[in-house]
mmCIF file of C-alpha atoms in Angstrom:
data_model
loop_
_atom_site.group_PDB
_atom_site.id
_atom_site.type_symbol
_atom_site.label_atom_id
_atom_site.label_comp_id
_atom_site.label_asym_id
_atom_site.label_seq_id
_atom_site.Cartn_x
_atom_site.Cartn_y
_atom_site.Cartn_z
ATOM 1 C CA MET A 1223 0.681 31.976 -29.918
ATOM 2 C CA ILE A 1224 -2.358 29.742 -29.513
ATOM 3 C CA GLY A 1225 -0.125 26.783 -28.771
ATOM 4 C CA GLU A 1226 1.735 28.730 -26.088
ATOM 5 C CA ARG A 1227 -1.558 29.813 -24.492
ATOM 6 C CA GLY A 1228 -2.787 26.227 -24.506
ATOM 7 C CA ALA A 1229 0.421 25.009 -22.899
ATOM 8 C CA GLY A 1230 0.194 27.747 -20.272
ATOM 9 C CA ALA A 1231 -3.424 26.881 -19.473
ATOM 10 C CA ALA A 1232 -2.550 23.194 -19.188
ATOM 11 C CA HIS A 1233 0.278 24.064 -16.808
ATOM 12 C CA VAL A 1234 -2.087 26.130 -14.640
ATOM 13 C CA VAL A 1235 -4.661 23.324 -14.546
ATOM 14 C CA ARG A 1236 -2.007 20.739 -13.721
ATOM 15 C CA SER A 1237 -0.581 22.915 -10.957
ATOM 16 C CA GLY A 1238 -4.063 23.515 -9.562
ATOM 17 C CA VAL A 1239 -4.778 19.784 -9.435
ATOM 18 C CA LEU A 1240 -1.460 19.107 -7.695
ATOM 19 C CA VAL A 1241 -2.137 21.841 -5.127
ATOM 20 C CA ALA A 1242 -5.627 20.453 -4.472
ATOM 21 C CA VAL A 1243 -4.271 16.929 -3.968
ATOM 22 C CA ALA A 1244 -1.528 18.265 -1.675
ATOM 23 C CA LEU A 1245 -4.113 20.097 0.430
ATOM 24 C CA LEU A 1246 -6.203 16.932 0.708
ATOM 25 C CA TRP A 1247 -3.170 15.020 1.976
ATOM 26 C CA LEU A 1248 -1.900 17.764 4.289
ATOM 27 C CA GLY A 1249 -5.326 18.746 5.615
ATOM 28 C CA PRO A 1250 -5.650 15.955 8.213
ATOM 29 C CA TYR A 1251 -2.085 16.518 9.454
ATOM 30 C CA ALA A 1252 -2.676 20.264 9.757
ATOM 31 C CA TRP A 1253 -5.923 19.608 11.647
ATOM 32 C CA MET A 1254 -4.123 17.191 13.985
ATOM 33 C CA THR A 1255 -1.368 19.729 14.680
ATOM 34 C CA VAL A 1256 -3.799 22.582 15.310
ATOM 35 C CA THR A 1257 -5.937 20.388 17.588
ATOM 36 C CA SER A 1258 -2.871 19.528 19.674
ATOM 37 C CA LEU A 1259 -2.455 23.260 20.379
ATOM 38 C CA LYS A 1260 -6.013 23.700 21.682
ATOM 39 C CA THR A 1261 -7.551 23.040 25.070
ATOM 40 C CA LEU A 1262 -10.116 20.266 25.498
ATOM 41 C CA PRO A 1263 -13.049 22.722 25.939
ATOM 42 C CA GLU A 1264 -12.082 24.420 22.659
ATOM 43 C CA ILE A 1265 -12.115 21.077 20.864
ATOM 44 C CA MET A 1266 -15.522 20.132 22.240
ATOM 45 C CA ARG A 1267 -17.095 23.510 21.577
ATOM 46 C CA ALA A 1268 -19.718 23.792 18.843
ATOM 47 C CA PRO A 1269 -19.375 25.365 16.409
ATOM 48 C CA ALA A 1270 -15.666 24.592 16.389
ATOM 49 C CA TYR A 1271 -13.114 27.235 15.496
ATOM 50 C CA PRO A 1272 -10.357 26.179 13.087
ATOM 51 C CA LEU A 1273 -7.583 27.917 15.036
ATOM 52 C CA PRO A 1274 -6.896 27.942 18.780
ATOM 53 C CA GLN A 1275 -7.738 31.138 20.661
ATOM 54 C CA ALA A 1276 -4.257 30.921 22.169
ATOM 55 C CA VAL A 1277 -1.506 28.416 21.431
ATOM 56 C CA GLN A 1278 -1.348 25.882 24.260
ATOM 57 C CA LEU A 1279 1.599 23.522 24.789
ATOM 58 C CA GLY A 1280 0.116 21.804 27.815
ATOM 59 C CA ALA A 1281 -0.806 18.711 25.792
ATOM 60 C CA TYR A 1282 2.833 18.170 24.828
ATOM 61 C CA ARG A 1283 3.977 18.586 28.424
ATOM 62 C CA GLU A 1284 1.360 16.057 29.523
ATOM 63 C CA VAL A 1285 2.523 13.543 26.908
ATOM 64 C CA LEU A 1286 6.125 13.880 28.070
ATOM 65 C CA GLU A 1287 5.057 13.450 31.707
ATOM 66 C CA VAL A 1288 2.745 10.463 31.175
ATOM 67 C CA VAL A 1289 4.756 8.535 28.579
ATOM 68 C CA PRO A 1290 8.511 7.793 28.536
ATOM 69 C CA VAL A 1291 8.691 9.206 25.019
ATOM 70 C CA GLY A 1292 12.470 8.977 24.763
ATOM 71 C CA ARG A 1293 12.595 5.234 25.425
ATOM 72 C CA TYR A 1294 9.606 4.373 23.236
ATOM 73 C CA LEU A 1295 10.881 6.595 20.423
ATOM 74 C CA LEU A 1296 14.318 4.999 20.569
ATOM 75 C CA ASN A 1297 12.753 1.531 20.498
ATOM 76 C CA SER A 1298 10.660 2.439 17.454
ATOM 77 C CA VAL A 1299 13.585 3.940 15.548
ATOM 78 C CA VAL A 1300 15.936 1.052 16.376
ATOM 79 C CA MET A 1301 13.343 -1.507 15.293
ATOM 80 C CA ALA A 1302 12.441 0.280 12.050
ATOM 81 C CA VAL A 1303 16.056 1.014 11.076
ATOM 82 C CA ALA A 1304 17.118 -2.572 11.809
ATOM 83 C CA ILE A 1305 14.283 -4.017 9.727
ATOM 84 C CA ALA A 1306 14.896 -1.658 6.808
ATOM 85 C CA GLY A 1307 18.648 -2.263 6.883
ATOM 86 C CA LEU A 1308 18.218 -6.035 7.048
ATOM 87 C CA GLN A 1309 15.739 -5.980 4.174
ATOM 88 C CA ILE A 1310 18.169 -4.027 1.990
ATOM 89 C CA ALA A 1311 21.096 -6.271 2.926
ATOM 90 C CA LEU A 1312 19.141 -9.381 1.882
ATOM 91 C CA ALA A 1313 17.237 -7.882 -1.058
ATOM 92 C CA LEU A 1314 20.458 -6.924 -2.854
ATOM 93 C CA PRO A 1315 21.852 -10.467 -3.280
ATOM 94 C CA ALA A 1316 18.384 -11.936 -3.852
ATOM 95 C CA GLY A 1317 17.545 -9.388 -6.537
ATOM 96 C CA TYR A 1318 21.000 -9.813 -8.069
ATOM 97 C CA ALA A 1319 20.543 -13.571 -8.335
ATOM 98 C CA LEU A 1320 17.132 -13.214 -9.981
ATOM 99 C CA ALA A 1321 18.285 -10.519 -12.412
ATOM 100 C CA LYS A 1322 21.859 -11.428 -13.354
ATOM 101 C CA LEU A 1323 22.543 -15.085 -12.588
ATOM 102 C CA ARG A 1324 21.446 -17.990 -14.766
ATOM 103 C CA PHE A 1325 20.309 -21.061 -12.854
ATOM 104 C CA ALA A 1326 17.634 -23.726 -13.081
ATOM 105 C CA GLY A 1327 14.370 -22.637 -11.511
ATOM 106 C CA ARG A 1328 15.053 -18.904 -11.656
ATOM 107 C CA GLY A 1329 11.636 -18.219 -13.146
ATOM 108 C CA VAL A 1330 9.959 -20.337 -10.480
ATOM 109 C CA ALA A 1331 11.880 -18.504 -7.755
ATOM 110 C CA PHE A 1332 10.780 -15.149 -9.133
ATOM 111 C CA GLY A 1333 7.210 -16.417 -9.318
ATOM 112 C CA LEU A 1334 7.368 -17.364 -5.638
ATOM 113 C CA VAL A 1335 8.577 -13.852 -4.810
ATOM 114 C CA LEU A 1336 5.593 -12.406 -6.657
ATOM 115 C CA ALA A 1337 3.286 -14.857 -4.887
ATOM 116 C CA CYS A 1338 4.604 -13.668 -1.527
ATOM 117 C CA LEU A 1339 3.465 -10.156 -2.433
ATOM 118 C CA LEU A 1340 -0.108 -11.467 -2.606
ATOM 119 C CA ILE A 1341 -0.084 -13.114 0.842
ATOM 120 C CA PRO A 1342 -1.267 -10.828 3.671
ATOM 121 C CA ALA A 1343 1.250 -10.644 6.497
ATOM 122 C CA GLN A 1344 -1.533 -11.326 9.002
ATOM 123 C CA VAL A 1345 -1.849 -14.878 7.658
ATOM 124 C CA THR A 1346 1.577 -15.756 9.075
ATOM 125 C CA PHE A 1347 1.228 -14.030 12.446
ATOM 126 C CA VAL A 1348 -0.068 -17.047 14.395
ATOM 127 C CA PRO A 1349 2.619 -19.558 13.285
ATOM 128 C CA VAL A 1350 5.365 -16.932 13.616
ATOM 129 C CA PHE A 1351 4.166 -16.017 17.105
ATOM 130 C CA THR A 1352 4.139 -19.707 18.056
ATOM 131 C CA LEU A 1353 7.699 -20.216 16.792
ATOM 132 C CA LEU A 1354 9.044 -17.117 18.525
ATOM 133 C CA GLY A 1355 7.260 -18.028 21.740
ATOM 134 C CA ALA A 1356 8.746 -21.532 21.676
ATOM 135 C CA ALA A 1357 12.188 -19.990 21.118
ATOM 136 C CA GLY A 1358 11.743 -17.700 24.128
ATOM 137 C CA LEU A 1359 11.985 -14.519 22.062
ATOM 138 C CA VAL A 1360 8.844 -12.774 23.308
ATOM 139 C CA ASN A 1361 9.647 -9.299 24.689
ATOM 140 C CA THR A 1362 12.856 -9.037 22.668
ATOM 141 C CA PHE A 1363 13.919 -6.882 19.744
ATOM 142 C CA ALA A 1364 14.659 -10.071 17.817
ATOM 143 C CA ALA A 1365 10.945 -10.902 17.842
ATOM 144 C CA LEU A 1366 10.140 -7.459 16.452
ATOM 145 C CA ILE A 1367 12.833 -7.489 13.757
ATOM 146 C CA LEU A 1368 13.496 -11.017 12.453
ATOM 147 C CA PRO A 1369 10.011 -11.838 11.061
ATOM 148 C CA PHE A 1370 10.286 -8.866 8.690
ATOM 149 C CA GLY A 1371 13.957 -9.158 7.728
ATOM 150 C CA VAL A 1372 13.159 -10.560 4.276
ATOM 151 C CA SER A 1373 11.063 -8.386 1.968
ATOM 152 C CA ALA A 1374 9.462 -9.758 -1.185
ATOM 153 C CA LEU A 1375 8.756 -6.190 -2.291
ATOM 154 C CA GLY A 1376 12.387 -5.231 -1.728
ATOM 155 C CA THR A 1377 13.596 -8.226 -3.726
ATOM 156 C CA PHE A 1378 11.235 -7.332 -6.562
ATOM 157 C CA LEU A 1379 12.303 -3.667 -6.637
ATOM 158 C CA VAL A 1380 16.008 -4.512 -6.604
ATOM 159 C CA ARG A 1381 15.573 -7.157 -9.292
ATOM 160 C CA GLN A 1382 13.692 -4.731 -11.545
ATOM 161 C CA ALA A 1383 16.312 -2.025 -11.040
ATOM 162 C CA LEU A 1384 19.171 -4.411 -11.802
ATOM 163 C CA LEU A 1385 17.611 -5.408 -15.125
ATOM 164 C CA SER A 1386 18.618 -1.995 -16.484
ATOM 165 C CA VAL A 1387 22.256 -2.359 -15.364
ATOM 166 C CA PRO A 1388 24.455 -3.518 -18.279
ATOM 167 C CA ASP A 1389 25.983 -6.957 -17.840
ATOM 168 C CA GLU A 1390 29.283 -5.514 -19.074
ATOM 169 C CA ILE A 1391 29.738 -3.700 -15.761
ATOM 170 C CA ILE A 1392 29.549 -6.976 -13.863
ATOM 171 C CA GLU A 1393 31.819 -8.770 -16.323
ATOM 172 C CA ALA A 1394 34.401 -5.983 -16.081
ATOM 173 C CA ALA A 1395 34.327 -6.202 -12.292
ATOM 174 C CA ARG A 1396 34.874 -9.956 -12.442
ATOM 175 C CA MET A 1397 37.816 -9.505 -14.803
ATOM 176 C CA ASP A 1398 39.332 -7.094 -12.275
ATOM 177 C CA GLY A 1399 39.122 -9.825 -9.642
ATOM 178 C CA ALA A 1400 36.038 -8.643 -7.756
ATOM 179 C CA GLY A 1401 34.055 -11.354 -5.994
ATOM 180 C CA GLU A 1402 30.278 -11.606 -6.016
ATOM 181 C CA LEU A 1403 29.841 -9.860 -2.661
ATOM 182 C CA ARG A 1404 32.128 -7.043 -3.793
ATOM 183 C CA ILE A 1405 30.088 -6.675 -6.971
ATOM 184 C CA ILE A 1406 26.775 -6.690 -5.107
ATOM 185 C CA TYR A 1407 27.560 -4.381 -2.201
ATOM 186 C CA GLY A 1408 30.514 -2.376 -3.506
ATOM 187 C CA ILE A 1409 29.528 -1.725 -7.125
ATOM 188 C CA LEU A 1410 25.828 -2.364 -7.701
ATOM 189 C CA GLY A 1411 24.690 -1.124 -4.298
ATOM 190 C CA PRO A 1412 25.853 2.483 -4.856
ATOM 191 C CA MET A 1413 24.383 2.415 -8.366
ATOM 192 C CA LEU A 1414 20.980 1.531 -6.906
ATOM 193 C CA ARG A 1415 21.070 4.238 -4.251
ATOM 194 C CA PRO A 1416 17.733 5.854 -5.276
ATOM 195 C CA THR A 1417 15.953 2.487 -5.300
ATOM 196 C CA LEU A 1418 17.469 1.464 -1.972
ATOM 197 C CA ALA A 1419 16.615 4.833 -0.431
ATOM 198 C CA ALA A 1420 13.000 4.440 -1.529
ATOM 199 C CA LEU A 1421 12.910 0.899 -0.134
ATOM 200 C CA PHE A 1422 14.415 2.085 3.155
ATOM 201 C CA LEU A 1423 11.850 4.880 3.409
ATOM 202 C CA PHE A 1424 8.871 2.632 2.659
ATOM 203 C CA SER A 1425 10.055 -0.020 5.097
ATOM 204 C CA PHE A 1426 10.909 2.449 7.849
ATOM 205 C CA VAL A 1427 7.556 4.228 7.671
ATOM 206 C CA PHE A 1428 5.564 0.989 7.633
ATOM 207 C CA HIS A 1429 7.325 -0.669 10.557
ATOM 208 C CA TYR A 1430 7.810 2.514 12.568
ATOM 209 C CA ASN A 1431 4.032 2.987 12.526
ATOM 210 C CA ASP A 1432 3.246 -0.698 13.084
ATOM 211 C CA TYR A 1433 0.899 -1.177 16.009
ATOM 212 C CA PHE A 1434 -0.343 -4.753 15.881
ATOM 213 C CA TRP A 1435 2.887 -6.783 15.897
ATOM 214 C CA PRO A 1436 4.576 -4.911 18.791
ATOM 215 C CA LEU A 1437 1.288 -5.170 20.693
ATOM 216 C CA VAL A 1438 1.269 -8.950 20.237
ATOM 217 C CA MET A 1439 4.955 -9.587 20.931
ATOM 218 C CA THR A 1440 5.689 -7.197 23.817
ATOM 219 C CA THR A 1441 4.454 -6.643 27.340
ATOM 220 C CA ASP A 1442 7.647 -5.103 28.723
ATOM 221 C CA ASP A 1443 8.033 -1.319 28.530
ATOM 222 C CA ALA A 1444 11.737 -1.813 27.782
ATOM 223 C CA VAL A 1445 10.934 -2.979 24.233
ATOM 224 C CA ARG A 1446 7.545 -1.391 23.548
ATOM 225 C CA THR A 1447 7.240 1.130 20.734
ATOM 226 C CA LEU A 1448 5.827 4.637 20.460
ATOM 227 C CA PRO A 1449 2.580 3.761 18.599
ATOM 228 C CA LEU A 1450 1.578 1.632 21.605
ATOM 229 C CA ALA A 1451 2.258 4.543 23.937
ATOM 230 C CA VAL A 1452 0.172 6.906 21.812
ATOM 231 C CA ALA A 1453 -2.705 4.419 21.879
ATOM 232 C CA LEU A 1454 -2.474 4.293 25.681
ATOM 233 C CA LEU A 1455 -3.025 8.060 25.821
ATOM 234 C CA ARG A 1456 -6.659 7.422 24.897
ATOM 235 C CA GLU A 1457 -7.120 5.512 28.140
ATOM 236 C CA GLN A 1458 -5.818 8.221 30.457
ATOM 237 C CA GLY A 1459 -8.455 9.766 32.753
ATOM 238 C CA THR A 1460 -12.214 9.407 32.537
ATOM 239 C CA GLY A 1461 -12.507 10.338 28.860
ATOM 240 C CA VAL A 1462 -10.468 10.753 25.729
ATOM 241 C CA ARG A 1463 -8.312 13.874 25.981
ATOM 242 C CA TRP A 1464 -8.114 14.561 22.287
ATOM 243 C CA HIS A 1465 -5.579 17.362 22.467
ATOM 244 C CA VAL A 1466 -3.180 15.017 24.296
ATOM 245 C CA VAL A 1467 -3.794 12.210 21.791
ATOM 246 C CA MET A 1468 -3.130 14.590 18.894
ATOM 247 C CA ALA A 1469 0.044 15.865 20.545
ATOM 248 C CA GLY A 1470 1.240 12.284 20.874
ATOM 249 C CA ASN A 1471 0.555 11.668 17.193
ATOM 250 C CA VAL A 1472 2.454 14.813 16.200
ATOM 251 C CA ILE A 1473 5.469 13.611 18.201
ATOM 252 C CA LEU A 1474 5.094 10.171 16.609
ATOM 253 C CA SER A 1475 5.210 11.662 13.108
ATOM 254 C CA LEU A 1476 8.322 13.829 13.553
ATOM 255 C CA PRO A 1477 10.975 11.148 12.801
ATOM 256 C CA VAL A 1478 9.113 10.117 9.641
ATOM 257 C CA LEU A 1479 8.950 13.721 8.441
ATOM 258 C CA ALA A 1480 12.655 14.168 9.163
ATOM 259 C CA LEU A 1481 13.518 11.001 7.245
ATOM 260 C CA PHE A 1482 11.406 12.071 4.282
ATOM 261 C CA ALA A 1483 13.084 15.483 4.217
ATOM 262 C CA VAL A 1484 16.471 13.756 4.004
ATOM 263 C CA ALA A 1485 15.501 11.036 1.519
ATOM 264 C CA GLN A 1486 13.010 12.829 -0.733
ATOM 265 C CA ARG A 1487 15.592 13.545 -3.448
ATOM 266 C CA HIS A 1488 16.434 9.849 -3.768
ATOM 267 C CA LEU A 1489 12.754 8.922 -3.563
ATOM 268 C CA LEU A 1490 11.853 11.221 -6.443
ATOM 269 C CA ARG A 1491 14.732 9.846 -8.510
ATOM 270 C CA ALA A 1492 13.538 6.295 -7.853
ATOM 271 C CA VAL A 1493 10.004 7.189 -8.909
ATOM 272 C CA THR A 1494 10.994 9.038 -12.092
ATOM 273 C CA ALA A 1495 13.726 6.650 -13.247
ATOM 274 C CA ARG A 1496 14.361 2.915 -13.184
ATOM 275 C CA VAL A 1497 17.694 3.468 -11.385
#
């Protein structure tokens, strides 16, 4: 009886901690959403009220009128999906080679992958910008996608996941006549679906929200991304219209929330299991 009471109390405490952490994470997003439904005088009023006196959608209409949201949103999604897909396509064979193939220098190669994780991406921005500028790729999707097509983190995650895959599966596939590409993409790829889904989600969120690199590489609205448009909302008018800025950020976050809703099952499986 005492043991059951102790277990019940521990469960209550654990649940309370999880709820508190969830509220801390969701609090800023809830505040942003509520602020987008207020008028500017309500936001500036002191003391501030947590809820709007009346729900206002004018900020969203203003965002849609000022910013070509559809084009910028499409650009952001295309860029993020292309980067995430390219990273997965290249991380699979790289991780496979480091986990399952025996060759001279494999340990050194893996060490270089780990070293790449320690190098800030900003260190490479100037030489990469110079190379892309010399190649005439400024203001193109190639300039936004290619520099991030190879992921050291993705290679590491795939390699670690493949270590738990029995070698007998690969040997059996080879005996059945499967080539290396068939083994990598047709057999091992589906087995690593949770890991790949987590990698896709991490990559998509990071590059979808990226502000600096699109700002550096683009000046043409045809290839600019939504985070740049949201930043421009701060410069509209004589002062910052915070309800409009918050509405833009809510719109910016919707694709990420939709992707998480779809991929959360795979993400949780990747976190709680090696494969």
